[in-house]
Coordinates of C-alpha atoms in Angstrom, one line a residue:
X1 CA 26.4 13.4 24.2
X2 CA 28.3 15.3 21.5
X3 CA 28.4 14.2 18.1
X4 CA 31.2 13.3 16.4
X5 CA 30.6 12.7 13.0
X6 CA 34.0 11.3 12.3
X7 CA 33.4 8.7 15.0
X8 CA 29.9 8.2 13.6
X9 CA 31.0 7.4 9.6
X10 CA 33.3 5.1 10.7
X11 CA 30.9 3.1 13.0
X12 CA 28.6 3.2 9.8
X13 CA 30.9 2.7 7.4
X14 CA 31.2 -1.1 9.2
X15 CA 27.5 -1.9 8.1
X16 CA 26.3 -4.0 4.8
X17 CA 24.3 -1.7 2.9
X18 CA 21.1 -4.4 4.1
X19 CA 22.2 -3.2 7.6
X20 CA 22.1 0.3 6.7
X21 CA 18.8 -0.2 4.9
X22 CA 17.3 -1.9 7.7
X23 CA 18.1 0.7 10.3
X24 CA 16.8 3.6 7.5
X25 CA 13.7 1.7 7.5
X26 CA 13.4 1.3 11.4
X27 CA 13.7 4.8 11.9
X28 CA 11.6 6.0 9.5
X29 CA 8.7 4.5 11.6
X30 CA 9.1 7.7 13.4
X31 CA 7.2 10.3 11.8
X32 CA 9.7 13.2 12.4
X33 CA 12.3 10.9 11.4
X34 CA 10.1 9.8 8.5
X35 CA 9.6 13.7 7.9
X36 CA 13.0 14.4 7.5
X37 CA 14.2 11.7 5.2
X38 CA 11.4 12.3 2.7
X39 CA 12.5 16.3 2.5
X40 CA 15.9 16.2 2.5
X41 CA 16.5 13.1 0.7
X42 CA 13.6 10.6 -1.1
X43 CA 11.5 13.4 -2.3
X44 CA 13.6 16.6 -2.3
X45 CA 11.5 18.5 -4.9
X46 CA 7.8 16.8 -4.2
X47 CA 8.8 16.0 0.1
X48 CA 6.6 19.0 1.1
X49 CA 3.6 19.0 -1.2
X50 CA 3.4 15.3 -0.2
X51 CA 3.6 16.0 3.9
X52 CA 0.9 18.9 2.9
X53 CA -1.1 16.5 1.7
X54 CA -0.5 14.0 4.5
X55 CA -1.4 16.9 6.9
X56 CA -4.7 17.8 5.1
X57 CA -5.8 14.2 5.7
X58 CA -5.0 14.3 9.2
X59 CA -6.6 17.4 9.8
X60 CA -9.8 16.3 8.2
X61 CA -9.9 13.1 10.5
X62 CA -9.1 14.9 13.2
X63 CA -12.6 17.1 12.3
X64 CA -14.3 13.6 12.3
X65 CA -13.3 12.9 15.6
X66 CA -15.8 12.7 18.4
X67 CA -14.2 14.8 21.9
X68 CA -15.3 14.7 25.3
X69 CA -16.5 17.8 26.6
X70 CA -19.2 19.5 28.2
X71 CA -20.6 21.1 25.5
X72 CA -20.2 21.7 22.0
X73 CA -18.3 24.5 21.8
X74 CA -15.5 23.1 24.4
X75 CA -15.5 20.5 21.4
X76 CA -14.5 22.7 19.1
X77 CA -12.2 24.1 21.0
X78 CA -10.4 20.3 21.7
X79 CA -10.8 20.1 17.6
X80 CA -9.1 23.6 16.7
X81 CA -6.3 22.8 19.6
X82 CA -5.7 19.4 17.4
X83 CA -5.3 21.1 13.9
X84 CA -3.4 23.6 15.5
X85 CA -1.0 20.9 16.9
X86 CA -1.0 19.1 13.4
X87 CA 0.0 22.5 11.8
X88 CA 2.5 22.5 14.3
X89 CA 4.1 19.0 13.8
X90 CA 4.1 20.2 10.0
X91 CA 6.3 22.8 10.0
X92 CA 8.9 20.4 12.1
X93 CA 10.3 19.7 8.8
X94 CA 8.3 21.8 6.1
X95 CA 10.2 25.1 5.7
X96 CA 7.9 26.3 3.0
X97 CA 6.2 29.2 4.8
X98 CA 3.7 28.9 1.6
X99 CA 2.5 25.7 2.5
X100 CA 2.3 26.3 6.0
X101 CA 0.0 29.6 4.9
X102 CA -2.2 27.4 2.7
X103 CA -2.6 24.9 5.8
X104 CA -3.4 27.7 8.6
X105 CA -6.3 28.6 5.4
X106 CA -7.8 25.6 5.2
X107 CA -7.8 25.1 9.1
X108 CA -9.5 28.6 9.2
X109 CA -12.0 27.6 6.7
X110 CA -13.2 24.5 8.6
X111 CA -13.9 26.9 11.5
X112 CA -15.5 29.7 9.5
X113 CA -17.7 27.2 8.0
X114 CA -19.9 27.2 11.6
X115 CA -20.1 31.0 11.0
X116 CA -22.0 32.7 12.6
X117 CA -23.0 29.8 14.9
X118 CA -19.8 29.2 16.9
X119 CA -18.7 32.9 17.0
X120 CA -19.7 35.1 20.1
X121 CA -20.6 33.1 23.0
X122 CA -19.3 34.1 26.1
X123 CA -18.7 30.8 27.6
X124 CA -15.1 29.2 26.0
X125 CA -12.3 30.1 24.2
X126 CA -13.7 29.1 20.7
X127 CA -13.5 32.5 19.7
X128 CA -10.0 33.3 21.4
X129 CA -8.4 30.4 19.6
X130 CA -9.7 31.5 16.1
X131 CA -8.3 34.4 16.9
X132 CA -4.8 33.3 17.6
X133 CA -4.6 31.3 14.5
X134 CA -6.0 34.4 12.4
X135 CA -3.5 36.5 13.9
X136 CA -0.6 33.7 12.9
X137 CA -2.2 33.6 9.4
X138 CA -2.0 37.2 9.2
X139 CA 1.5 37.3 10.5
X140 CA 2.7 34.6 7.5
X141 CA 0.7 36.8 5.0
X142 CA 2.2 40.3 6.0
X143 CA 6.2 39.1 7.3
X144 CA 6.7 35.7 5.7
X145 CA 5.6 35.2 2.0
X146 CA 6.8 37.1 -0.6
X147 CA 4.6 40.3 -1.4
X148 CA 3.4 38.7 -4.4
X149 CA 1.4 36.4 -2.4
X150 CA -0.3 38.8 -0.3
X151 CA -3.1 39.5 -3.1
X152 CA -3.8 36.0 -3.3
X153 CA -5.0 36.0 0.9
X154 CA -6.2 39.6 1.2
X155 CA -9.9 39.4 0.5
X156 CA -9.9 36.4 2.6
X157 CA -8.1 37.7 5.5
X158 CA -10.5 41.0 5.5
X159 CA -13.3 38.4 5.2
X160 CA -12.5 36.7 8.2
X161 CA -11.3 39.9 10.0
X162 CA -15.5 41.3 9.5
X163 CA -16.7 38.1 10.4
X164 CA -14.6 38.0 13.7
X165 CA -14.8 41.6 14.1
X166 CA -19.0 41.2 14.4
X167 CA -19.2 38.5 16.7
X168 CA -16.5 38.5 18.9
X169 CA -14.8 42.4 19.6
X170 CA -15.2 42.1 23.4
X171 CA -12.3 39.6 23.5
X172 CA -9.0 41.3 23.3
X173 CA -6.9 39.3 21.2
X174 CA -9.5 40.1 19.0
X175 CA -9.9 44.1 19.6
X176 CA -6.2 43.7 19.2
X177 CA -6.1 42.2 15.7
X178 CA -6.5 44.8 12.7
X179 CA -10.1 45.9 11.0
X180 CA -8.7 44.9 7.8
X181 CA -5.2 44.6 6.2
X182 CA -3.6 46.2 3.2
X183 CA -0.3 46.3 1.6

């Protein structure tokens, strides 16, 4: 179905303003819908920081959460997946490629907490997904964010890279990924 905006202002221009209200508040149940109106409308200058925050919640309850799996590492691997989805769902709306850095951080955080524990089992893809979400934090450090930025995430980044780098270099998304990065 095509949308014709003409067509649509005058459909809406036949509501009461409690009408209008009404169906705002109805679809802001929806979380993307919710999302949206908050960025480009309620909140224009605080909208992001606020759905950061919301996101930093939700990734920490997701944490909590008990999974079903075999064994703990599968867990973590059902956990990571979950953040990973919740970063995801962020950046729906969130064009800030700042705050979507500072999220992919504190997801990588969480998970180099368990270090050296989690790393270098052969058995799941623990390290594998760590990896991918390294290589996407690396990616908004070195393409995305402005230069200036890059000091601010370099000693962590080459932290993480040696950490990763030790445990888990027979995997080759991680062979692949660089020793350590510089500007």
């Amino acid at each position: 179905m095509p949308k014709d905006k003409v067509l649509l202002k005058e459909q809406l221009a036949q509501f009461s303003k409690q009408e209008l209200a009404n169906m705002l508040l109805k679809l802001a149940n929806k979380r993307f819908n919710y999302e949206f109106l908050l960025v480009n409308f309620l909140d224009k200058e605080n909208g992001e920081k606020i759905l950061f925050d919301e996101a930093i919640v939700d990734i920490d309850l997701l944490c909590q959460k008990e999974y079903r799996a075999a064994t703990e590492l599968k867990k973590q691997v059902k956990k990571l997946s979950a953040c990973v989805k919740r970063i995801n769902e962020f950046t729906v709306e969130t064009k800030s490629k700042k705050l979507e850095t500072d999220l992919v951080l504190y997801v990588l955080k969480l998970q180099f907490a368990h270090y050296p524990k989690m790393f270098g089992k052969k058995t799941s893809g623990y390290d594998y997904k760590v990896g991918l979400l390294l290589k996407r934090f690396i990616k908004l450090i070195t393409k995305e964010l402005h230069e200036d930025y890059f000091a601010d995430y370099q000693d962590t980044v080459n932290d993480f890279l040696e950490k990763l780098h030790k445990t888990s270099d027979r995997i080759n998304t991680i062979k692949l990924l660089p020793k350590h990065v510089n500007r």
